[in-house]
XYZ file of C-alpha atoms in Angstrom:
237
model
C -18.317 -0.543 -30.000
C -20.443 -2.622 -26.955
C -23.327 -3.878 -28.472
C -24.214 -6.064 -24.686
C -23.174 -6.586 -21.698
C -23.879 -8.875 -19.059
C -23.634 -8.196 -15.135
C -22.830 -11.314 -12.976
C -21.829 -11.999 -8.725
C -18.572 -14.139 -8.965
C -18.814 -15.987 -5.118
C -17.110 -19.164 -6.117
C -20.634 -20.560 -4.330
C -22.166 -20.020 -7.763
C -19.945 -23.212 -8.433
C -22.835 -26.295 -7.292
C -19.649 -28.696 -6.902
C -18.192 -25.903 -4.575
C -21.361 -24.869 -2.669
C -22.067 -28.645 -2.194
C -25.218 -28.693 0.104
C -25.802 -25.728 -0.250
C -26.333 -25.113 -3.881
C -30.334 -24.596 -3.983
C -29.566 -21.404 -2.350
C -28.373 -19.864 -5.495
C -30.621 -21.209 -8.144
C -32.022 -18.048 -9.101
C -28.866 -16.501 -9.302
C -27.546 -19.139 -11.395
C -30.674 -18.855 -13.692
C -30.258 -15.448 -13.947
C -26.642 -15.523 -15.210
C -27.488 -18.242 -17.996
C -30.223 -15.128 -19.019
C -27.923 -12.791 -18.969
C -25.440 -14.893 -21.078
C -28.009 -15.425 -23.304
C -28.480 -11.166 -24.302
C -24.754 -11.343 -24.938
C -25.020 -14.282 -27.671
C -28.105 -12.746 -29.319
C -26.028 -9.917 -29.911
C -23.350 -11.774 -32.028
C -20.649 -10.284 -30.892
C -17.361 -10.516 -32.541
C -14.928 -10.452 -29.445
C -16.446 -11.167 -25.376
C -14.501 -9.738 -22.787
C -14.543 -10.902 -19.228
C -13.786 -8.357 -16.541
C -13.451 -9.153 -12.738
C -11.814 -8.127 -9.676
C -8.624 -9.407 -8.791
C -5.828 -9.381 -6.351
C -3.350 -6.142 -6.570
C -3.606 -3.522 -9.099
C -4.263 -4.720 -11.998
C -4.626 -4.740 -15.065
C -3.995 -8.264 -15.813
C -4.966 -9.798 -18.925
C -5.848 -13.428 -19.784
C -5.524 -15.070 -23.104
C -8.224 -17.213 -24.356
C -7.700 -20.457 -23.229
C -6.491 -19.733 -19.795
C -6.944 -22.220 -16.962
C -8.283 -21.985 -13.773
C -9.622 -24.183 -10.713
C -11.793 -24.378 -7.645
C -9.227 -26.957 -5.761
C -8.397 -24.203 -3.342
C -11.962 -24.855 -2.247
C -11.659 -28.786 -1.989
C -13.238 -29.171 -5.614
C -11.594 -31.559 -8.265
C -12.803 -29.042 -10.785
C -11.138 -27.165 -13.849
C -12.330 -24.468 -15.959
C -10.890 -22.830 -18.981
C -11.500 -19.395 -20.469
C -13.175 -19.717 -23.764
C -12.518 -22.504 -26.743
C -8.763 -22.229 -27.748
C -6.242 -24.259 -26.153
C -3.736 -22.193 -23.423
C -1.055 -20.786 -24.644
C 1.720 -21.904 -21.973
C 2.023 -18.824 -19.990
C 1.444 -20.293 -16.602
C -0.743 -17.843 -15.975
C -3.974 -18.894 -13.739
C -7.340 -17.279 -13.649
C -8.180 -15.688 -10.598
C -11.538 -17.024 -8.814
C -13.963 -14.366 -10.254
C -13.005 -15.178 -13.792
C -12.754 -18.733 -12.914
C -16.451 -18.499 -12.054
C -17.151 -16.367 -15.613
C -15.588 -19.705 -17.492
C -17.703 -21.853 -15.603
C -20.309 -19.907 -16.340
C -19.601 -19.584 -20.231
C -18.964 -23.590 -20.255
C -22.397 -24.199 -18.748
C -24.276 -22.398 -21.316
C -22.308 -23.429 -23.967
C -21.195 -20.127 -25.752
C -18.897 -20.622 -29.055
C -20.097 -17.138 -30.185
C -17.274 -15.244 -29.773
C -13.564 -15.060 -29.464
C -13.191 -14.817 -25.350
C -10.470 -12.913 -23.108
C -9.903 -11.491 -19.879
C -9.418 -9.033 -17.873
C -8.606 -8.715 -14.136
C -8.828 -5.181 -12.483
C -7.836 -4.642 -8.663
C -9.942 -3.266 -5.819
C -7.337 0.173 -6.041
C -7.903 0.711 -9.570
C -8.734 3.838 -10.078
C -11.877 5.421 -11.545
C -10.673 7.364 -14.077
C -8.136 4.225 -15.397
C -11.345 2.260 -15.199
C -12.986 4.410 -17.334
C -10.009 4.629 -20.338
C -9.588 0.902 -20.051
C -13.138 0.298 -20.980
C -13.317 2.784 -23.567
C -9.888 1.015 -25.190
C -11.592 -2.403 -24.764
C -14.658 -1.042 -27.037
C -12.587 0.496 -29.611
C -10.951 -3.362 -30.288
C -13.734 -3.920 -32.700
C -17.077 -3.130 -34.028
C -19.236 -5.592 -32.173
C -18.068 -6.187 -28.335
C -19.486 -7.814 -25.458
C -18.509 -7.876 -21.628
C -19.507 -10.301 -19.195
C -18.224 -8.203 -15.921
C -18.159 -10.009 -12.778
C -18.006 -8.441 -9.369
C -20.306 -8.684 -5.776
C -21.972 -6.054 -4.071
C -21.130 -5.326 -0.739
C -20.131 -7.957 1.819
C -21.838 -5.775 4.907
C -25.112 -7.291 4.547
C -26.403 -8.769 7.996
C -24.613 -9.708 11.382
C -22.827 -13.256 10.128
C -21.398 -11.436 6.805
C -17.959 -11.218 5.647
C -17.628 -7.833 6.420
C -20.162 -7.637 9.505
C -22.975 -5.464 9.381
C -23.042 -1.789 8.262
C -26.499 0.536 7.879
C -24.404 1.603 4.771
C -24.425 -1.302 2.968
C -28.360 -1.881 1.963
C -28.701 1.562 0.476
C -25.277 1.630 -1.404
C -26.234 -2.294 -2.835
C -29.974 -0.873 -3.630
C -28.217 2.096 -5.567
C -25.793 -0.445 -7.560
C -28.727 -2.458 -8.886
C -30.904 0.432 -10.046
C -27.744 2.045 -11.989
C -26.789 -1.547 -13.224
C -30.776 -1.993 -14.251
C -30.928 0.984 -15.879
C -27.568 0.560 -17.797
C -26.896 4.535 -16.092
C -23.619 4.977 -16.984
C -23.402 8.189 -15.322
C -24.352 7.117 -11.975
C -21.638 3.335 -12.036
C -18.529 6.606 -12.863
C -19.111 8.581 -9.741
C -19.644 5.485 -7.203
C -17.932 6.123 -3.721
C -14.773 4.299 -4.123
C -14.182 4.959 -0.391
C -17.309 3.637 0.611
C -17.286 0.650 -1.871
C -13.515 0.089 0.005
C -15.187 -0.073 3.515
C -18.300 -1.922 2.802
C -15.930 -4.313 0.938
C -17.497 -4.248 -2.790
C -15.276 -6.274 -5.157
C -17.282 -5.466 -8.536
C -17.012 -1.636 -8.159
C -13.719 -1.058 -10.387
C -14.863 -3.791 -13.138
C -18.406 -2.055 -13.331
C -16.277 1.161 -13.909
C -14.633 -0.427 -16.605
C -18.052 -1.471 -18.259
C -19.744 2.338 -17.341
C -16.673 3.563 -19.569
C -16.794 0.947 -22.227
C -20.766 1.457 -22.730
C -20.038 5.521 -22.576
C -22.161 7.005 -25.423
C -23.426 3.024 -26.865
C -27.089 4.233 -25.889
C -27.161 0.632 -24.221
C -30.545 -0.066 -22.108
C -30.499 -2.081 -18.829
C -32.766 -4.876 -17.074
C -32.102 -5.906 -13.718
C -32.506 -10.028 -13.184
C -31.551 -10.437 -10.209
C -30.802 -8.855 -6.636
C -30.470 -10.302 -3.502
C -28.309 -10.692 -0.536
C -27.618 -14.267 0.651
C -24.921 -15.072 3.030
C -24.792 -11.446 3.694
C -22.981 -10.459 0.302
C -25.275 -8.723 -2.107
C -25.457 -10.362 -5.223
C -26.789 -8.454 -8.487
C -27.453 -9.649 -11.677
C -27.978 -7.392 -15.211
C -28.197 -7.454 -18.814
C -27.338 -5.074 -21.279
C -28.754 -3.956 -24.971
């Protein structure tokens, strides 16, 4: 069953080392992840499952253990994916779970057993939905961190340029992740999420369907929009 879940962005700029100058810009949203992080160990889980976007289809899962890096951003800098050891795979995290170890690492957490899970920007709705509810059947106390941005449409000089569409589909995210509405994360546009180039909207389908009938409430810690990309942070209980 999910007991928590915690809502992060997963820009690589979250990184200080990779947003160099820059990093004051995102010291809210950094403080708002180690809160978030922080609901998820005070509900003791017994497994934490990290969920982000990824290249292709998808699913992809990562092992505890599983390495990743920021050196395709210039950065000397390694993460892992929980405690353990790798396992030899090869395998490599892709950036948005990279930034979910770094994130874990900097707060420390040695609660919970720790895996991964990368889902692509075609997944579909539906598969999003049974792979959560699988994930929360594993065992009787589970926890997702689930990483994912808003949409990159937000002003003239974002990613995706700007689109009238993207403030009042971003404003909509953060009230359904705030309010934990499950209902509302299922039935998101996946053709508009597409366009306005939204990378967390299959992994917050995974968590709507994991956290189907947990009676889970929501607060909202963050929301915001810098460099254009909106950026929302939530924590679930």
């Amino acid at each position: 069953m999910l007991v928590a879940a915690a809502v992060c962005p997963c820009p690589p700029l979250l990184v200080p080392e990779v947003a160099a100058g820059a990093a004051p810009e995102l010291d809210a949203a950094r403080a708002a992840c180690t809160d978030a992080l922080g609901v998820l160990a005070a509900a003791r889980p017994g497994r934490l499952v990290v969920v982000g976007p990824m290249d292709g289809a998808g699913p992809e899962t990562y092992p505890e253990g599983t390495a990743g890096s920021f050196r395709g951003f210039g950065v000397d800098l390694d993460v892992r994916l929980g405690a353990a050891e790798g396992t030899g795979t090869g395998q490599r995290l892709p950036y948005a779970l990279a930034v979910a170890a770094w994130l874990l690492e900097r707060t420390g957490w040695a609660d919970a057993p720790v895996e991964g899970l990368g889902v692509g920007e075609s997944y579909p709705p539906a598969q999003c939905a049974r792979t959560g509810r699988d994930i929360a059947a594993r065992d009787e106390r589970v926890a997702l961190l689930v990483m994912g941005d808003a949409s990159a449409c937000r002003t003239l000089k974002a990613p995706g340029y700007l689109d009238d569409r993207a403030a009042p589909f971003d404003a909509e995210v953060a009230r359904a992740l705030g309010a934990a509405d499950v209902s509302a994360l299922t039935t998101l546009d996946t053709g508009l999420a597409h366009e306005l180039k939204v990378s967390g909207r299959a992994p917050w389908q995974v968590l709507a369907g994991a956290a189907d009938g947990a009676d889970l409430g929501g607060s909202l810690l963050y929301e915001d929009a810098p460099y254009g990309v909106g950026y929302v942070v939530a924590a679930w209980s």
